[in-house]
Amino acid sequence: MSDKLELDPLFNKIDELKPQFIERLRQAVAIPSVSSDESLRPKVVAMSEFLVKELKKLGFHDIQSRELGTQPPPVADPNLQLPPIILGRFGNDAKKKTVLVYGHYDVQPALLEDGWNTPPFELTHDKTKDILYGRGSTDDKGPVIGWLNVIEAHNELKWELPVNLVVCFEGMEESGSLGLEELIGREAKQYFNKVDTVCISDNYWLGTSKPVLTYGLRGCNYYQITVNGPGADLHSGIFGGIIAEPMTDLVKVMSQLVDSAGNILVPGVLDMVAPLTDKENALYTDIDFSVEELNAASGSNTALHQKKEDILKHRWRYPSLSLHGIEGAFYGAGAKTVIPAKVIGKFSIRTVPDIDSHKLDQLVFDYVNKKFAELKSPNTLKVELIHDGNYWVSNPFNEAFTAAAKATEHVWNIKPDFTREGGSIPITLTFEQQLKTDVLLLPMGRGDDGAHSINEKLDISNYINGCKTLGGYLHYYGRG
Ligand SMILES: C[C@H](N)C(=O)N[C@@H](Cc1c[nH]cn1)C(=O)O
Ligand SMILES: [Zn+2]
Ligand SMILES: [Zn+2]
């Protein structure tokens, strides 16, 4: 690679600080900041306080913990406060470019009994494989802490940061980024004034060995269907066969949303998907990936598509509908002969260009109501949107992607692939539109990290080289 920067002192310092960096991540993972669990909201707030403390120690200035008020419905506790958004600055030099770094400090739920090999909120170092296990290790505490590590390495070296850094860390990403869009709108010309580019490290490599830079995300519209029946849970021996059961209705309706081949059964959804052009079609051939890698990441042979191109298209550019769970249903071990009185089914649709989010909602509502009406049940059904987030696709041929490609090649000795992502980061498009800047997605972890799953992990090589890549990116971008 030509025009390589002299970054050895920084990279050596990052290697030297590895024990401290693991300790910082251990402290972060130990806080169960699950945004979707109302009872754990104080822990999400505790995680925001941990970050504020760390930012102060590292010398950030203008640190603000922005309160967002109460969480809008549907929510069990109408007084539930949203966790704050943490803002901070490092450097304020008019001669330097300004990079806004976004990440989230909330995590998905995790219970040992789900099948974890180690306690999910204890960062566990498997020394034989050099892997760190724990909820949030890759999504997204590892990368968030990674940015702080980069600052620590610069402080230790007494190196100036090559850019001004603005951080924006939220605690509701896994639950729809509630409140963040409004904050960005308000701060576009205030706190975020003069931001030149936005960098998000909150996704993963496609596979396990080749780094990637990401220029697209699917969106996510998350729905719930509530079916209400009897006044209380009932004995199935006494009431079975003589009353209408909410669970039977819900399962009937949910089973007609998607088929076993992954086809969405809600009419009109596929009609909104942008047609595949020859130019786009050609892009999939050059990406390094295989069905074997997908099987390894899923821990099974359950792939719906065998050809790499089909897998990638269905992950990146076609919508998918997933059934997630049923609140109120009996789910424990053993045999409980109960008829649940009220059940709430949860499902989401990953959206892609050119799906219109509001039109999608209407199609879903109409279809669910129609399917329920066909059951002629005396129960009641309500279908509603819990949260939504836009898809995003950008052009990766800009200064930020070029700098990130250089940094990645410098650290990993290989040119990264340019990929899209099947997951969602609801706020990405808002940053691009409100700040009128480019957004770069610069992932730290691997495709088999098990984000949202049991035994979520981050390889130490990805953590440490990831910190070098984030730091290297700031240098290549700052110089450009
Ligand atoms: C890709 C990112 N790390 C992530 O996991 N995003 C979540 C966002 C979300 C949307 N609805 C609920 N959570 C995801 O893709 O599921
Ligand atoms: Zn996530
Ligand atoms: Zn995430």
PDB file of C-alpha atoms in Angstrom, residues 162-266:
ATOM      1  CA  PRO A 162      -5.595  13.999  14.222  1.00  0.00           C
ATOM      2  CA  VAL A 163      -9.268  15.043  14.208  1.00  0.00           C
ATOM      3  CA  ASN A 164     -11.812  16.544  16.581  1.00  0.00           C
ATOM      4  CA  LEU A 165     -13.969  13.756  17.921  1.00  0.00           C
ATOM      5  CA  VAL A 166     -17.633  14.048  18.902  1.00  0.00           C
ATOM      6  CA  VAL A 167     -19.246  11.023  20.535  1.00  0.00           C
ATOM      7  CA  CYS A 168     -22.960  10.228  20.578  1.00  0.00           C
ATOM      8  CA  PHE A 169     -23.852   7.095  22.531  1.00  0.00           C
ATOM      9  CA  GLU A 170     -27.480   6.006  22.899  1.00  0.00           C
ATOM     10  CA  GLY A 171     -29.181   3.474  25.165  1.00  0.00           C
ATOM     11  CA  MET A 172     -32.220   2.503  23.044  1.00  0.00           C
ATOM     12  CA  GLU A 173     -30.785   1.209  19.763  1.00  0.00           C
ATOM     13  CA  GLU A 174     -32.002  -2.324  20.339  1.00  0.00           C
ATOM     14  CA  SER A 175     -35.468  -0.911  20.984  1.00  0.00           C
ATOM     15  CA  GLY A 176     -35.940   1.470  18.085  1.00  0.00           C
ATOM     16  CA  SER A 177     -33.602   4.375  18.992  1.00  0.00           C
ATOM     17  CA  LEU A 178     -36.499   6.205  20.630  1.00  0.00           C
ATOM     18  CA  GLY A 179     -35.797   9.920  21.083  1.00  0.00           C
ATOM     19  CA  LEU A 180     -32.568  10.003  19.081  1.00  0.00           C
ATOM     20  CA  GLU A 181     -33.999  11.240  15.795  1.00  0.00           C
ATOM     21  CA  GLU A 182     -35.474  14.318  17.495  1.00  0.00           C
ATOM     22  CA  LEU A 183     -32.205  14.980  19.321  1.00  0.00           C
ATOM     23  CA  ILE A 184     -30.221  14.839  16.082  1.00  0.00           C
ATOM     24  CA  GLY A 185     -32.697  17.234  14.468  1.00  0.00           C
ATOM     25  CA  ARG A 186     -32.291  19.674  17.363  1.00  0.00           C
ATOM     26  CA  GLU A 187     -28.497  19.363  17.527  1.00  0.00           C
ATOM     27  CA  ALA A 188     -27.647  19.299  13.809  1.00  0.00           C
ATOM     28  CA  LYS A 189     -26.719  22.990  13.932  1.00  0.00           C
ATOM     29  CA  GLN A 190     -25.776  23.044  17.620  1.00  0.00           C
ATOM     30  CA  TYR A 191     -23.777  20.255  19.246  1.00  0.00           C
ATOM     31  CA  PHE A 192     -23.207  18.496  15.903  1.00  0.00           C
ATOM     32  CA  ASN A 193     -22.360  21.685  14.025  1.00  0.00           C
ATOM     33  CA  LYS A 194     -19.158  21.342  11.938  1.00  0.00           C
ATOM     34  CA  VAL A 195     -19.278  17.541  11.907  1.00  0.00           C
ATOM     35  CA  ASP A 196     -17.593  16.460   8.658  1.00  0.00           C
ATOM     36  CA  THR A 197     -18.379  12.766   8.746  1.00  0.00           C
ATOM     37  CA  VAL A 198     -20.092  10.114  10.859  1.00  0.00           C
ATOM     38  CA  CYS A 199     -18.531   6.768  11.711  1.00  0.00           C
ATOM     39  CA  ILE A 200     -20.529   3.889  13.168  1.00  0.00           C
ATOM     40  CA  SER A 201     -18.919   0.710  14.426  1.00  0.00           C
ATOM     41  CA  ASP A 202     -21.954  -1.484  15.121  1.00  0.00           C
ATOM     42  CA  ASN A 203     -21.990  -4.302  12.629  1.00  0.00           C
ATOM     43  CA  TYR A 204     -19.850  -7.256  11.667  1.00  0.00           C
ATOM     44  CA  TRP A 205     -17.659  -8.699   8.984  1.00  0.00           C
ATOM     45  CA  LEU A 206     -19.534 -10.917   6.600  1.00  0.00           C
ATOM     46  CA  GLY A 207     -17.409 -13.969   7.389  1.00  0.00           C
ATOM     47  CA  THR A 208     -14.659 -14.776   9.842  1.00  0.00           C
ATOM     48  CA  SER A 209     -11.404 -13.868   8.135  1.00  0.00           C
ATOM     49  CA  LYS A 210     -11.813 -10.893   5.823  1.00  0.00           C
ATOM     50  CA  PRO A 211     -12.484  -7.367   7.075  1.00  0.00           C
ATOM     51  CA  VAL A 212     -15.244  -5.375   5.414  1.00  0.00           C
ATOM     52  CA  LEU A 213     -16.524  -1.830   5.145  1.00  0.00           C
ATOM     53  CA  THR A 214     -20.282  -1.516   5.027  1.00  0.00           C
ATOM     54  CA  TYR A 215     -22.365   0.812   2.874  1.00  0.00           C
ATOM     55  CA  GLY A 216     -25.898  -0.493   3.393  1.00  0.00           C
ATOM     56  CA  LEU A 217     -28.323  -1.653   6.074  1.00  0.00           C
ATOM     57  CA  ARG A 218     -31.816  -3.066   6.022  1.00  0.00           C
ATOM     58  CA  GLY A 219     -34.489  -1.253   8.015  1.00  0.00           C
ATOM     59  CA  CYS A 220     -36.681  -2.869  10.638  1.00  0.00           C
ATOM     60  CA  ASN A 221     -40.409  -2.450  11.342  1.00  0.00           C
ATOM     61  CA  TYR A 222     -41.316  -4.281  14.540  1.00  0.00           C
ATOM     62  CA  TYR A 223     -44.969  -5.237  15.233  1.00  0.00           C
ATOM     63  CA  GLN A 224     -47.051  -6.828  17.933  1.00  0.00           C
ATOM     64  CA  ILE A 225     -50.413  -8.596  17.734  1.00  0.00           C
ATOM     65  CA  THR A 226     -52.427  -8.727  20.963  1.00  0.00           C
ATOM     66  CA  VAL A 227     -55.235 -11.274  21.224  1.00  0.00           C
ATOM     67  CA  ASN A 228     -57.504 -10.911  24.244  1.00  0.00           C
ATOM     68  CA  GLY A 229     -59.978 -13.537  25.385  1.00  0.00           C
ATOM     69  CA  PRO A 230     -61.185 -14.714  28.791  1.00  0.00           C
ATOM     70  CA  GLY A 231     -60.858 -12.555  31.896  1.00  0.00           C
ATOM     71  CA  ALA A 232     -58.090 -14.734  33.368  1.00  0.00           C
ATOM     72  CA  ASP A 233     -55.856 -17.713  32.527  1.00  0.00           C
ATOM     73  CA  LEU A 234     -58.068 -20.815  32.681  1.00  0.00           C
ATOM     74  CA  HIS A 235     -57.927 -24.591  33.342  1.00  0.00           C
ATOM     75  CA  SER A 236     -57.895 -26.354  29.957  1.00  0.00           C
ATOM     76  CA  GLY A 237     -59.816 -29.310  31.392  1.00  0.00           C
ATOM     77  CA  ILE A 238     -62.652 -27.112  32.546  1.00  0.00           C
ATOM     78  CA  PHE A 239     -62.712 -24.580  29.691  1.00  0.00           C
ATOM     79  CA  GLY A 240     -60.964 -26.379  26.803  1.00  0.00           C
ATOM     80  CA  GLY A 241     -63.382 -26.899  23.890  1.00  0.00           C
ATOM     81  CA  ILE A 242     -66.023 -24.525  25.211  1.00  0.00           C
ATOM     82  CA  ILE A 243     -64.332 -21.135  24.938  1.00  0.00           C
ATOM     83  CA  ALA A 244     -62.340 -19.489  22.108  1.00  0.00           C
ATOM     84  CA  GLU A 245     -58.632 -19.612  22.926  1.00  0.00           C
ATOM     85  CA  PRO A 246     -56.471 -16.501  22.196  1.00  0.00           C
ATOM     86  CA  MET A 247     -53.364 -18.602  21.567  1.00  0.00           C
ATOM     87  CA  THR A 248     -55.138 -20.632  18.845  1.00  0.00           C
ATOM     88  CA  ASP A 249     -56.174 -17.423  17.063  1.00  0.00           C
ATOM     89  CA  LEU A 250     -52.759 -15.852  17.397  1.00  0.00           C
ATOM     90  CA  VAL A 251     -50.908 -18.902  16.098  1.00  0.00           C
ATOM     91  CA  LYS A 252     -53.330 -19.117  13.133  1.00  0.00           C
ATOM     92  CA  VAL A 253     -52.717 -15.497  12.211  1.00  0.00           C
ATOM     93  CA  MET A 254     -48.957 -15.586  12.774  1.00  0.00           C
ATOM     94  CA  SER A 255     -48.607 -18.762  10.704  1.00  0.00           C
ATOM     95  CA  GLN A 256     -49.955 -16.873   7.700  1.00  0.00           C
ATOM     96  CA  LEU A 257     -47.337 -14.097   7.783  1.00  0.00           C
ATOM     97  CA  VAL A 258     -44.413 -16.052   6.288  1.00  0.00           C
ATOM     98  CA  ASP A 259     -43.890 -19.549   4.898  1.00  0.00           C
ATOM     99  CA  SER A 260     -41.136 -22.028   5.716  1.00  0.00           C
ATOM    100  CA  ALA A 261     -39.159 -21.029   2.636  1.00  0.00           C
ATOM    101  CA  GLY A 262     -38.950 -17.469   3.976  1.00  0.00           C
ATOM    102  CA  ASN A 263     -41.535 -15.999   1.572  1.00  0.00           C
ATOM    103  CA  ILE A 264     -43.465 -13.080   3.026  1.00  0.00           C
ATOM    104  CA  LEU A 265     -47.181 -13.803   2.635  1.00  0.00           C
ATOM    105  CA  VAL A 266     -48.428 -10.252   3.217  1.00  0.00           C
TER     106      VAL A 266
END
